Short mmCIF file of C-alpha atoms and ligand atoms in Angstrom, two decimals:
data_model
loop_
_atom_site.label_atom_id
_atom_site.label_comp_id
_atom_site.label_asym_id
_atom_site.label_seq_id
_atom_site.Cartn_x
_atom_site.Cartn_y
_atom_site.Cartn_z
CA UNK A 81 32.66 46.38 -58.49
CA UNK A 82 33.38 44.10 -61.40
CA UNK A 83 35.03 40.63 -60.93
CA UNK A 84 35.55 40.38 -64.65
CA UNK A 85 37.38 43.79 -65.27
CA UNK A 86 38.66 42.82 -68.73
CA UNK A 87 35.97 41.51 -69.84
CA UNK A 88 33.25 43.30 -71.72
CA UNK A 89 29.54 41.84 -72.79
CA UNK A 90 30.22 39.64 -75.18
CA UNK A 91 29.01 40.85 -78.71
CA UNK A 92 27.50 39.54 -81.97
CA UNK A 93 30.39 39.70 -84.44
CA UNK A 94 29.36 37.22 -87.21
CA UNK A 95 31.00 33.67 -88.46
CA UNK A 96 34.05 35.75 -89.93
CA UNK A 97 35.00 37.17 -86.28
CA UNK A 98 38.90 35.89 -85.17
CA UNK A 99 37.59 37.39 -81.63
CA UNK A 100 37.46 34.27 -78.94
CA UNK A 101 35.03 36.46 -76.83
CA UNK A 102 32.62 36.79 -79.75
CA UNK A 103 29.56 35.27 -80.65
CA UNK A 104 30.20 34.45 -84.05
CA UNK A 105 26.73 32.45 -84.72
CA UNK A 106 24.31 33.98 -81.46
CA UNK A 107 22.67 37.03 -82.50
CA UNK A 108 20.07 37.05 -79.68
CA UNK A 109 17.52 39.60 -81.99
CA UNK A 110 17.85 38.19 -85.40
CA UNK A 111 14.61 36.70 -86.37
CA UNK A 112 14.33 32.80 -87.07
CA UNK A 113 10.98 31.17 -88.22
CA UNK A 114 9.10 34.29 -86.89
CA UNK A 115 10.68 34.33 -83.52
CA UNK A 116 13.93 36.24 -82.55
CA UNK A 117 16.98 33.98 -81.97
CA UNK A 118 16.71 34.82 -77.77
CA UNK A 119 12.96 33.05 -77.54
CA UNK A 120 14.24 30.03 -79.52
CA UNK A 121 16.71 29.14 -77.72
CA UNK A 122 15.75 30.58 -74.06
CA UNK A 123 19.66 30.05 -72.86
CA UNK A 124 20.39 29.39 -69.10
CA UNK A 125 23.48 29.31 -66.67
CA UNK A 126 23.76 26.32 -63.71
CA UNK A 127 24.46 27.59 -60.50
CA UNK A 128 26.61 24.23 -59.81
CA UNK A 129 28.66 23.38 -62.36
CA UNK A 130 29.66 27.35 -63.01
CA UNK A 131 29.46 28.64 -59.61
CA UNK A 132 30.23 25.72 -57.45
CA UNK A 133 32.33 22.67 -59.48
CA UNK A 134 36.45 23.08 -59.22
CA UNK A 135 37.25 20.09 -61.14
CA UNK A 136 37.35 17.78 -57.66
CA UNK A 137 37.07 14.09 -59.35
CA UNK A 138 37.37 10.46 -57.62
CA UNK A 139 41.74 10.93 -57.93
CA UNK A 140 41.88 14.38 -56.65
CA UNK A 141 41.01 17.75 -55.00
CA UNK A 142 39.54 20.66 -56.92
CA UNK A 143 41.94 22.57 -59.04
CA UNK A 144 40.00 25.57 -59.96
CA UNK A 145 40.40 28.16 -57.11
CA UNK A 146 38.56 31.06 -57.88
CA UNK A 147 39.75 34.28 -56.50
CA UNK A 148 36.13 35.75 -55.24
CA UNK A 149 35.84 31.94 -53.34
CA UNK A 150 37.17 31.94 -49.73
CA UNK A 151 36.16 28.48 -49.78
CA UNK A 152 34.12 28.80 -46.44
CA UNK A 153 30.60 27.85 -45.98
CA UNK A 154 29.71 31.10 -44.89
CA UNK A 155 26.65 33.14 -46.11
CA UNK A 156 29.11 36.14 -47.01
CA UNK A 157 30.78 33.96 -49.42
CA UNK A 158 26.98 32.56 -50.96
CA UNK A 159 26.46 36.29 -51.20
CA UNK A 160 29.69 37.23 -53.33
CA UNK A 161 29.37 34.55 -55.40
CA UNK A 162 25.57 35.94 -56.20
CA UNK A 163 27.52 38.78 -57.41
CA UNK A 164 29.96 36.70 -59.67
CA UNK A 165 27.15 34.69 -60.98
CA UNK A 166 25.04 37.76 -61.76
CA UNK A 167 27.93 38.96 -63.56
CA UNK A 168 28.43 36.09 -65.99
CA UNK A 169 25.24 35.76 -66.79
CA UNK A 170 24.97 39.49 -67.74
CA UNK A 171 27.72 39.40 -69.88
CA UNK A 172 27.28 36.37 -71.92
CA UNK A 173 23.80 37.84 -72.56
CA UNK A 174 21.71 34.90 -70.95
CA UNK A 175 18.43 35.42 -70.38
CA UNK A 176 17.96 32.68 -68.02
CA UNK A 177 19.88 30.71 -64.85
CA UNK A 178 18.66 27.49 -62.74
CA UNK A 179 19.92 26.28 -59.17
CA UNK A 180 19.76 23.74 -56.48
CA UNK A 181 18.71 25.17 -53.21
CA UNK A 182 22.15 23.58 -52.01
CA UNK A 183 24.18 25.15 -54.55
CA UNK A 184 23.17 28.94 -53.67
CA UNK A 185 22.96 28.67 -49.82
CA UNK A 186 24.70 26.46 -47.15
CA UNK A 187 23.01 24.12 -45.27
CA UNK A 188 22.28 24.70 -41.77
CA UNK A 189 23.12 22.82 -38.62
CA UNK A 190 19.09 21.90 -38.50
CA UNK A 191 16.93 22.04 -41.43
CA UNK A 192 15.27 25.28 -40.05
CA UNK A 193 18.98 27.24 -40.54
CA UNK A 194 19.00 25.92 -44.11
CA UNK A 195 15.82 27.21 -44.56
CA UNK A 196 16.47 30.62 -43.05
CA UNK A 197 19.68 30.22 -45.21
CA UNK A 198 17.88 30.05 -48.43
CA UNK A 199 15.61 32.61 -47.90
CA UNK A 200 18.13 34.70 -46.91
CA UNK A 201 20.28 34.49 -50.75
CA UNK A 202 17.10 34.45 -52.46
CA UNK A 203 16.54 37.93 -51.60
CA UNK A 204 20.05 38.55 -53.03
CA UNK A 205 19.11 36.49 -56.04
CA UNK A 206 15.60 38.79 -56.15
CA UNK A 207 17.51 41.66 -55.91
CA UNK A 208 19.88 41.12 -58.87
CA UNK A 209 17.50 39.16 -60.83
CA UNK A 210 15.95 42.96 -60.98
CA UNK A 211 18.61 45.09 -61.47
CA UNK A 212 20.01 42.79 -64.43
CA UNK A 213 16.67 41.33 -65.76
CA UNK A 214 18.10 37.90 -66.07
CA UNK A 215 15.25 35.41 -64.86
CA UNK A 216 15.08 32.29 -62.96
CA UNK A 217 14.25 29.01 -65.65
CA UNK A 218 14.24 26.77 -62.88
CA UNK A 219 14.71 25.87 -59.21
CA UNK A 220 15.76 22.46 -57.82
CA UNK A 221 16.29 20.83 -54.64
CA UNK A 222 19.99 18.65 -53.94
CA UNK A 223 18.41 14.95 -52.37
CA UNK A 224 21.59 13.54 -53.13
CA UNK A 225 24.56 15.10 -51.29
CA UNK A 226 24.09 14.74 -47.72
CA UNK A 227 24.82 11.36 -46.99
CA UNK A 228 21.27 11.21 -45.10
CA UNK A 229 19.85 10.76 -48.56
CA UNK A 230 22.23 7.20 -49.26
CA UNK A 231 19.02 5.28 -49.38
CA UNK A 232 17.10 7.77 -51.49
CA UNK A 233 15.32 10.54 -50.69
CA UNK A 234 11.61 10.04 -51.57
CA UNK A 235 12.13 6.39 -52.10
CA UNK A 236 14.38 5.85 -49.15
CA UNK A 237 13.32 3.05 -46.74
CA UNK A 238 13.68 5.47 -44.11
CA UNK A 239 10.21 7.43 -43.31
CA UNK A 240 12.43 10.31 -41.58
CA UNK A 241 14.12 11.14 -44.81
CA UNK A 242 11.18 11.47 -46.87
CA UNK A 243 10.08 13.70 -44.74
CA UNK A 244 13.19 15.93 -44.72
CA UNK A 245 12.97 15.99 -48.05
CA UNK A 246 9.69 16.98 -48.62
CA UNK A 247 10.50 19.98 -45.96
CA UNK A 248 13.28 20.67 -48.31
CA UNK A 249 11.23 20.59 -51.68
CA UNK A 250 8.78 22.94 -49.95
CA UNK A 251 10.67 25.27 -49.59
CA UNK A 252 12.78 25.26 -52.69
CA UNK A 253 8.81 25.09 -54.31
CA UNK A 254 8.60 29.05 -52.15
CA UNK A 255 11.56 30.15 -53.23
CA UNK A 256 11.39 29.11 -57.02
CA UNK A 257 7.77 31.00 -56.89
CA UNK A 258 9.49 34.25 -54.79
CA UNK A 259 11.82 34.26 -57.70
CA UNK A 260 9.47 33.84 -60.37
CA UNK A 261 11.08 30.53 -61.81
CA UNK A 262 9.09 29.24 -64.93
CA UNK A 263 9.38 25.59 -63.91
CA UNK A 264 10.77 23.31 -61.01
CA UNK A 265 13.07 20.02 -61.72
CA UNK A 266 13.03 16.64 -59.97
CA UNK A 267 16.26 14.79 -60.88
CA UNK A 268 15.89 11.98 -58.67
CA UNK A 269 19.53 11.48 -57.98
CA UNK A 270 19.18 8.68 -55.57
CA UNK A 271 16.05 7.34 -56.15
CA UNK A 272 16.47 4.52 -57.13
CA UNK A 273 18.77 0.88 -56.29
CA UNK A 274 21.93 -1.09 -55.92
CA UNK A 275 20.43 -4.22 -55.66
CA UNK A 276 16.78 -5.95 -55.23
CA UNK A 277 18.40 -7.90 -52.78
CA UNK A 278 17.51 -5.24 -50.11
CA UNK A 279 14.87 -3.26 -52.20
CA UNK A 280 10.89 -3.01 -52.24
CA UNK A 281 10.71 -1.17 -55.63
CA UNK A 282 7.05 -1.45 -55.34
CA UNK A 283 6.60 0.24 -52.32
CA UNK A 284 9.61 2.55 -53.04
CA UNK A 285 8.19 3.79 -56.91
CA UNK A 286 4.52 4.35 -54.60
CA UNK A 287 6.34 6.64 -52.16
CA UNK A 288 7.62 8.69 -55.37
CA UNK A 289 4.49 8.83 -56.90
CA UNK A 290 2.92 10.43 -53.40
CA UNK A 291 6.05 12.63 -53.10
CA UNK A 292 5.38 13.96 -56.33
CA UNK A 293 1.19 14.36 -55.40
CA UNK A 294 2.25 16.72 -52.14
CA UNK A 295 4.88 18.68 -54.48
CA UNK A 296 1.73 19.24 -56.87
CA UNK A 297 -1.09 20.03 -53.86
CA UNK A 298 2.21 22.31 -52.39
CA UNK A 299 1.95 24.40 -55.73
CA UNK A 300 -1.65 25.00 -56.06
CA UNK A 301 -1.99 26.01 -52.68
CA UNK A 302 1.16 28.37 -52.88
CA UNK A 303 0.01 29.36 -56.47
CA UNK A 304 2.96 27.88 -58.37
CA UNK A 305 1.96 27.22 -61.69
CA UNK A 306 5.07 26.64 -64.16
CA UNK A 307 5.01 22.77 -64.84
CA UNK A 308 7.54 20.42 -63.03
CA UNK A 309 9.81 18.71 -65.39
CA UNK A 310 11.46 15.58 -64.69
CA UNK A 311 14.82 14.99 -65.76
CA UNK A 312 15.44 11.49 -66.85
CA UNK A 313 18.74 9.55 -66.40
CA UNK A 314 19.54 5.66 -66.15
CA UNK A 315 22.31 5.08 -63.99
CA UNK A 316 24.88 6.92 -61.90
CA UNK A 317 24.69 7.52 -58.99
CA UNK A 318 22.73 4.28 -58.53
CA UNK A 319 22.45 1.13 -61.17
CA UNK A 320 18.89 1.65 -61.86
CA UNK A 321 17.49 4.65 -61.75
CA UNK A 322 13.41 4.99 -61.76
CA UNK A 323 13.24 7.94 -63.84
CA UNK A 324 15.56 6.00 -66.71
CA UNK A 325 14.38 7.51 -70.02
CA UNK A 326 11.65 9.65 -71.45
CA UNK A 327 9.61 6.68 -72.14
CA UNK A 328 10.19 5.10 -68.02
CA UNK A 329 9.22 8.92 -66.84
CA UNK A 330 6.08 8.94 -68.67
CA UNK A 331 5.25 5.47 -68.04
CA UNK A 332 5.67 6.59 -64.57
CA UNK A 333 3.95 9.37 -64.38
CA UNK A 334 0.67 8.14 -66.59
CA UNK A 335 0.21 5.33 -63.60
CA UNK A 336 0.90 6.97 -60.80
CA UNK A 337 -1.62 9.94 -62.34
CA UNK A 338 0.67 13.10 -62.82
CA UNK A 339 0.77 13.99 -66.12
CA UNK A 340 -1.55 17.02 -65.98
CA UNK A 341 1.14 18.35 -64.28
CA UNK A 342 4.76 17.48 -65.02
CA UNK A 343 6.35 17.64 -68.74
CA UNK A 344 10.49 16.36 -68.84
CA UNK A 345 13.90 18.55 -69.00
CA UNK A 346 16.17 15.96 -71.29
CA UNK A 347 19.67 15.63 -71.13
CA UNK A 348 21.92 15.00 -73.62
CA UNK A 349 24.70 12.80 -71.79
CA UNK A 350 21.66 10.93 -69.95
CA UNK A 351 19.98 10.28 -73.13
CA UNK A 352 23.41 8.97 -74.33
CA UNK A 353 24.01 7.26 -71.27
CA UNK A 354 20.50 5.30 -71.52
CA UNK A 355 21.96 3.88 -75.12
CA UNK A 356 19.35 6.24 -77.06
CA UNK A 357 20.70 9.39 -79.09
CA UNK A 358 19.41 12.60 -77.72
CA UNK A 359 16.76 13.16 -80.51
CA UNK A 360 15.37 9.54 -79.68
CA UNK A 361 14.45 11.18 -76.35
CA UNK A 362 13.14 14.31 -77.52
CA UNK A 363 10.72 13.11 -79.79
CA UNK A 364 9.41 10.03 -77.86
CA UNK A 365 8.75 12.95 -75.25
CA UNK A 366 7.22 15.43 -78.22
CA UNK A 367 5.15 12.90 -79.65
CA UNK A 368 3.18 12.32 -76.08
CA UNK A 369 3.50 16.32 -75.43
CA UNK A 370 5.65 16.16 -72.98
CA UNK A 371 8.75 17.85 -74.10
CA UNK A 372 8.94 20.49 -71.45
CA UNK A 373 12.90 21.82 -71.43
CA UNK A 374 16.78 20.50 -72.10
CA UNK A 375 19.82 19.88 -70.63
CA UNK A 376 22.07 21.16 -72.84
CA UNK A 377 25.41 18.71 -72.67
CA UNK A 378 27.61 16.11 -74.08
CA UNK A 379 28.82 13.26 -73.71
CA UNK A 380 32.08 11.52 -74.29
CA UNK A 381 31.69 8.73 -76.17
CA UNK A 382 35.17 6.65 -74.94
CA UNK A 383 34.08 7.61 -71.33
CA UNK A 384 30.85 5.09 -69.85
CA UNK A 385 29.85 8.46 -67.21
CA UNK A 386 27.89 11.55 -66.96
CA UNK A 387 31.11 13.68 -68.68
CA UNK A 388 29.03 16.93 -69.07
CA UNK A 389 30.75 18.74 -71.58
CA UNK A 390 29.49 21.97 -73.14
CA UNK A 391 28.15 20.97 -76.83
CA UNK A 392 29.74 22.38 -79.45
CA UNK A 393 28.68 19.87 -82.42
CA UNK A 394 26.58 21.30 -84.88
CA UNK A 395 25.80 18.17 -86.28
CA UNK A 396 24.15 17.07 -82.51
CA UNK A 397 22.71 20.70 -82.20
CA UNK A 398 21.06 20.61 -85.76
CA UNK A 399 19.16 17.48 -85.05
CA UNK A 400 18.15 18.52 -81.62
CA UNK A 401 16.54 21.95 -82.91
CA UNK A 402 15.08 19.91 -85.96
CA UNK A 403 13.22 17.90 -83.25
CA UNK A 404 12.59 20.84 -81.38
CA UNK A 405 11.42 22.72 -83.72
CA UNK A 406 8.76 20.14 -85.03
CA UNK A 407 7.26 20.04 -81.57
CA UNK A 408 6.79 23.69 -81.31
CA UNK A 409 9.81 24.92 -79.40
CA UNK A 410 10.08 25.94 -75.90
CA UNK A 411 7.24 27.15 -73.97
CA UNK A 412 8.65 27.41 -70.45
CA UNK A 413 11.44 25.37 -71.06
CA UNK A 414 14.93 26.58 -72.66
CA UNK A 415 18.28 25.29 -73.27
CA UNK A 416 20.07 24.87 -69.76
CA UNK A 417 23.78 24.45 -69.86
CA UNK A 418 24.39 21.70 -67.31
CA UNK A 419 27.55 21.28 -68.11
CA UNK A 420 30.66 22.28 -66.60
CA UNK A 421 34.63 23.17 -67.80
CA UNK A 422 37.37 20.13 -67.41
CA UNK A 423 39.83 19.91 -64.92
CA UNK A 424 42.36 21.21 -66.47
CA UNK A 425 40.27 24.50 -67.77
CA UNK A 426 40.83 25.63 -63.85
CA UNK A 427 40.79 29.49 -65.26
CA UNK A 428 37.40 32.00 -64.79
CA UNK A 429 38.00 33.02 -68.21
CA UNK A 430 37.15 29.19 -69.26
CA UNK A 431 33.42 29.73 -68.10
CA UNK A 432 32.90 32.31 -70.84
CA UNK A 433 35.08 30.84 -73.54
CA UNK A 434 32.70 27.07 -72.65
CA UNK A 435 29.36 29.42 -72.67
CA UNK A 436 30.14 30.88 -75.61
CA UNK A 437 30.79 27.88 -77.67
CA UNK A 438 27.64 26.70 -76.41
CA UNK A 439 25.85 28.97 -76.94
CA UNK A 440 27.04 29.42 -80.57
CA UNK A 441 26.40 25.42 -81.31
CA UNK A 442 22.61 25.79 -80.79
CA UNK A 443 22.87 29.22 -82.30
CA UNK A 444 23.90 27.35 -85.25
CA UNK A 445 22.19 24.72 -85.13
CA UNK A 446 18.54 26.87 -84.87
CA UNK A 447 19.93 28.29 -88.07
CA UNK A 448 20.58 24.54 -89.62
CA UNK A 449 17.53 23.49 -88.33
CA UNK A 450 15.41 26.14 -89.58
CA UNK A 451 16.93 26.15 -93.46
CA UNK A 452 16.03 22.48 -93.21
CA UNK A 453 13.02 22.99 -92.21
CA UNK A 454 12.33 25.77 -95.19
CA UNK A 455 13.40 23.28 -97.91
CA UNK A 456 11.10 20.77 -96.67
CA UNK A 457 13.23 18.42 -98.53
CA UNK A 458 13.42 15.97 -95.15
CA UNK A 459 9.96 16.12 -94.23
CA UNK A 460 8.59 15.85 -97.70
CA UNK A 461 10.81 12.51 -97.82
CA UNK A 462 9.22 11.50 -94.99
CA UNK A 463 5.38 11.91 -95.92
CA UNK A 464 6.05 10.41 -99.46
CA UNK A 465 7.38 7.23 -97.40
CA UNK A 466 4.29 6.93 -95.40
CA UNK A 467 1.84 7.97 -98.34
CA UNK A 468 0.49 4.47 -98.73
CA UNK A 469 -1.50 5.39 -95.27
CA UNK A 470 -3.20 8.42 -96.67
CA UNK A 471 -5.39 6.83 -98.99
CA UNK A 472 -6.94 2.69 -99.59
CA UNK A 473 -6.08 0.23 -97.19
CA UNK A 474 -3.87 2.39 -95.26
CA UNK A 475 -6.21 4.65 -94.40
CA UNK A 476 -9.15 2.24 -93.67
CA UNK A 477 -6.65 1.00 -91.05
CA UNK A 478 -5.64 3.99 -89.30
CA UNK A 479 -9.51 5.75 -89.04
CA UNK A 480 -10.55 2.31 -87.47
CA UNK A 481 -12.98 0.59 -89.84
CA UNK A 482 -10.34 -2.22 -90.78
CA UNK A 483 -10.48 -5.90 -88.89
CA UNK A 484 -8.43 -8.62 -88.48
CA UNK A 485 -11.17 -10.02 -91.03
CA UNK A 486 -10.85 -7.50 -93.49
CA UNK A 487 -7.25 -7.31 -93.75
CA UNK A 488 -7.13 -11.16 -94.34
CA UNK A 489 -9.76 -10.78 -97.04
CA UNK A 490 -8.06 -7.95 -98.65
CA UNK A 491 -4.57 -9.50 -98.90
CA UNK A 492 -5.72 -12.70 -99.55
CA UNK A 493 -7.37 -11.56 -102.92
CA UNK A 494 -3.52 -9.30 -103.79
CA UNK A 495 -1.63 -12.54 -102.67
CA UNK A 496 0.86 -10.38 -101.98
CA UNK A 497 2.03 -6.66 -100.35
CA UNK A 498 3.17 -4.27 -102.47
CA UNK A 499 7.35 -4.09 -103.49
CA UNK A 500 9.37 -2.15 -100.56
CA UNK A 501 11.07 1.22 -101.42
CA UNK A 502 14.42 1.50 -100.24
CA UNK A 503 14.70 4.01 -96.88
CA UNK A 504 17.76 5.65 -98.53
CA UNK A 505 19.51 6.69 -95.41
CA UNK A 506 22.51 7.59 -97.16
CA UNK A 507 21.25 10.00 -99.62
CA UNK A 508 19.03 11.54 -96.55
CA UNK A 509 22.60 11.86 -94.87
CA UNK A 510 24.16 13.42 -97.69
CA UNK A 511 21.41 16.16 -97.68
CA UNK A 512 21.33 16.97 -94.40
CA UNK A 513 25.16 17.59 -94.61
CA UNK A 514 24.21 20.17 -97.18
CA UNK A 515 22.90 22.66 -94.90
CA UNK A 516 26.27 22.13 -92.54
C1 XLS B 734 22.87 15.21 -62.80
C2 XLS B 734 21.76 16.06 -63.22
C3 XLS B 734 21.55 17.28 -62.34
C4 XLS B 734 20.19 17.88 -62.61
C5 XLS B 734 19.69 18.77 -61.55
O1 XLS B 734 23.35 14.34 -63.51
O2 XLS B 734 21.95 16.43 -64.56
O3 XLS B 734 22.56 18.19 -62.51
O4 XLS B 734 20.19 18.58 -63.82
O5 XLS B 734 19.55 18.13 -60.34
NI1 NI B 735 20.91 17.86 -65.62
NI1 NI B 736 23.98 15.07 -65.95
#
């Protein structure tokens, strides 16, 4: 049975197509930089936003109704909307999807019926992942709904909830491996603070770090081995969150020991949110290695919140492939739509006209990114700008052998550095809008 009856698997029909269910820039086999245009960009679905968000916000109920959706919290209604999900993902042609355990499965009356809940959808979720070959990029687990988790959930100052929650990761750590999932995501939703007023940060940023330590014995003993990411964000829900930015995460994760083991997933309206731009964040994480996947989003830039639009700048999705590109692409990682329709898009057919667009920006921007990349004209700018390290004083200074001694002695007998070159930011802006 088809939910979708009218609608067929969305084709390739190039950037002269008039057809709204047509990619007109996605071609998921043409080859890019060696690669076909599918392994570039690795696209995947959210369970929550597409499957589970109506449009509910702070000044009123949900308005999109959807008709397979009895509303209930019933496993028969988790199960149909496997169906519906399984669908969409089919026909948009993504390879990939990612969930919270929460999202796919109701939660119990104990913790032992969510669990048997869960298990019970992910054989559902096996079973179609089969049939239609679409694969699992990553699993998650929701610390932040219940009201149990209002203090946090690893960092929460109560002992009881850390514990629930590291029942809860466990088995969301299972079920990603049943399902084959390439990676697992920490968005630490709540963990974090209001006010030091009533906070031990110290003691609560140590609990994290052990959480983390059991979540990585958990996966060696079960034999999970796709990296855990760690997806930064500053604020919302709480004023300061501890995973902030890239560079707060790997801070983080370089004291408390863990970076053998977790890489980030970046997200475009968190990035934007911290006050950095999204390529800020995705090479401070490159440069350390520890670019792992993306949350594909965007912000509003009149609205201070977490707006979680679909992209569909090229400009934005140029530079983010540029970066991505330089640090060698995905590995396990791919470009995760966490994003969701607006309010007012309350229609199913909105989810594939939003997907599409999305999936066409970074489709477009791979191809930007790439012609850029062939010219060389950006990156040849940017080694003639540093070429007074490459040979002289420059390089005595970067291999080591110059001291603060030295350096005095050199410049002393120039009596003077060398006249500045302009950075000619404009004229780089004016060539990068050649290849738009
Ligand atoms: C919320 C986060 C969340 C994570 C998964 O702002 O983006 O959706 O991606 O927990
Ligand atoms: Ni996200
Ligand atoms: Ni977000």
């Amino acid at each position: 049975m088809s939910y979708f009856p009218e609608i067929s698997n969305i084709p390739y029909e190039g950037p002269n197509s008039r057809n709204p269910l047509a990619f007109r820039w996605y071609n998921e086999n043409e080859m890019i930089e060696g690669k076909t245009m599918r392994d570039h960009l690795r696209f995947s679905i959210v369970y929550w936003h597409t499957m589970r968000g109506g449009g509910s916000d702070p000044f009123g109920m949900a308005t999109a109704i959807r008709p397979w959706d009895d509303g209930s919290d019933s496993l028969d209604n988790a199960l149909r909307r496997v169906e519906v999900a399984f669908e969409i993902f089919e026909k948009l042609g993504a390879p990939y999807y990612a969930f919270h355990d929460r999202d796919v499965a109701p939660e119990g009356k104990t913790i032992a019926e969510s669990h048997r809940n869960l298990h019970k959808v992910t054989e559902s979720l096996k079973a179609h992942q089969q049939k239609t070959g679409v694969k699992l990029l990553w699993g998650t687990a929701n610390m932040f709904s219940n009201p149990r988790f209002m203090h946090g959930a690893a960092t929460s100052c109560n002992a009881d909830v850390f514990a629930f929650a590291a029942s809860q990761v466990k088995t969301a750590l299972e079920v990603t491996k049943e399902l084959g999932g390439e990676n697992y995501v920490f968005w630490g939703g709540r963990e974090g603070y209001m006010t030091l007023l009533n906070t031990d940060m110290k003691r609560e940023m140590d609990h994290l770090g052990k959480f983390l330590h059991m979540a990585v014995d958990y996966a060696k003993k079960i034999g999970f081995s796709g990296p855990f990411l760690i997806e930064p964000k500053p604020k919302e829900p709480t004023k300061h969150q501890y995973d902030s930015d890239s560079a707060a995460c790997i801070n983080f994760l370089r004291a408390y020991d863990l970076m053998p083991y977790f890489k980030l997933n970046i997200e475009t309206n968190h990035a934007t949110l911290a006050g950095h731009t999204m390529m800020h964040e995705l090479d401070y994480a490159g440069m350390q290695g520890m670019l792992g996947s993306i949350d594909a989003n965007t912000g509003d830039l009149l609205l201070g919140w977490d707006t979680d639009q679909f992209p569909t700048d090229f400009y934005l999705t140029a530079q983010c492939m540029l970066v991505i590109l330089k640090w060698g692409g995905f590995t396990t990682g791919g470009v995760n739509f966490d994003a969701k329709v607006r309010r007012e898009s309350f229609e199913p057919i909105d989810l594939f006209h939003a997907h599409i667009g999305g999936m066409d920006a970074f489709a477009r921007g791979l191809r930007i990114a790439a012609e850029v990349r062939k010219d060389g004209v950006l990156s040849d700018f940017v080694k003639h700008r540093y070429r007074s390290w490459d040979s002289g004083i420059g390089k005595e200074i970067e291999s080591g052998r110059a001291t603060f001694e030295s350096l005095d002695a050199y410049i002393t007998g120039r009596g003077e550095a060398s006249t500045n070159e302009s950075g000619r930011q404009e004229m780089l802006e004016n060539v990068f809008n050649r290849y738009l």
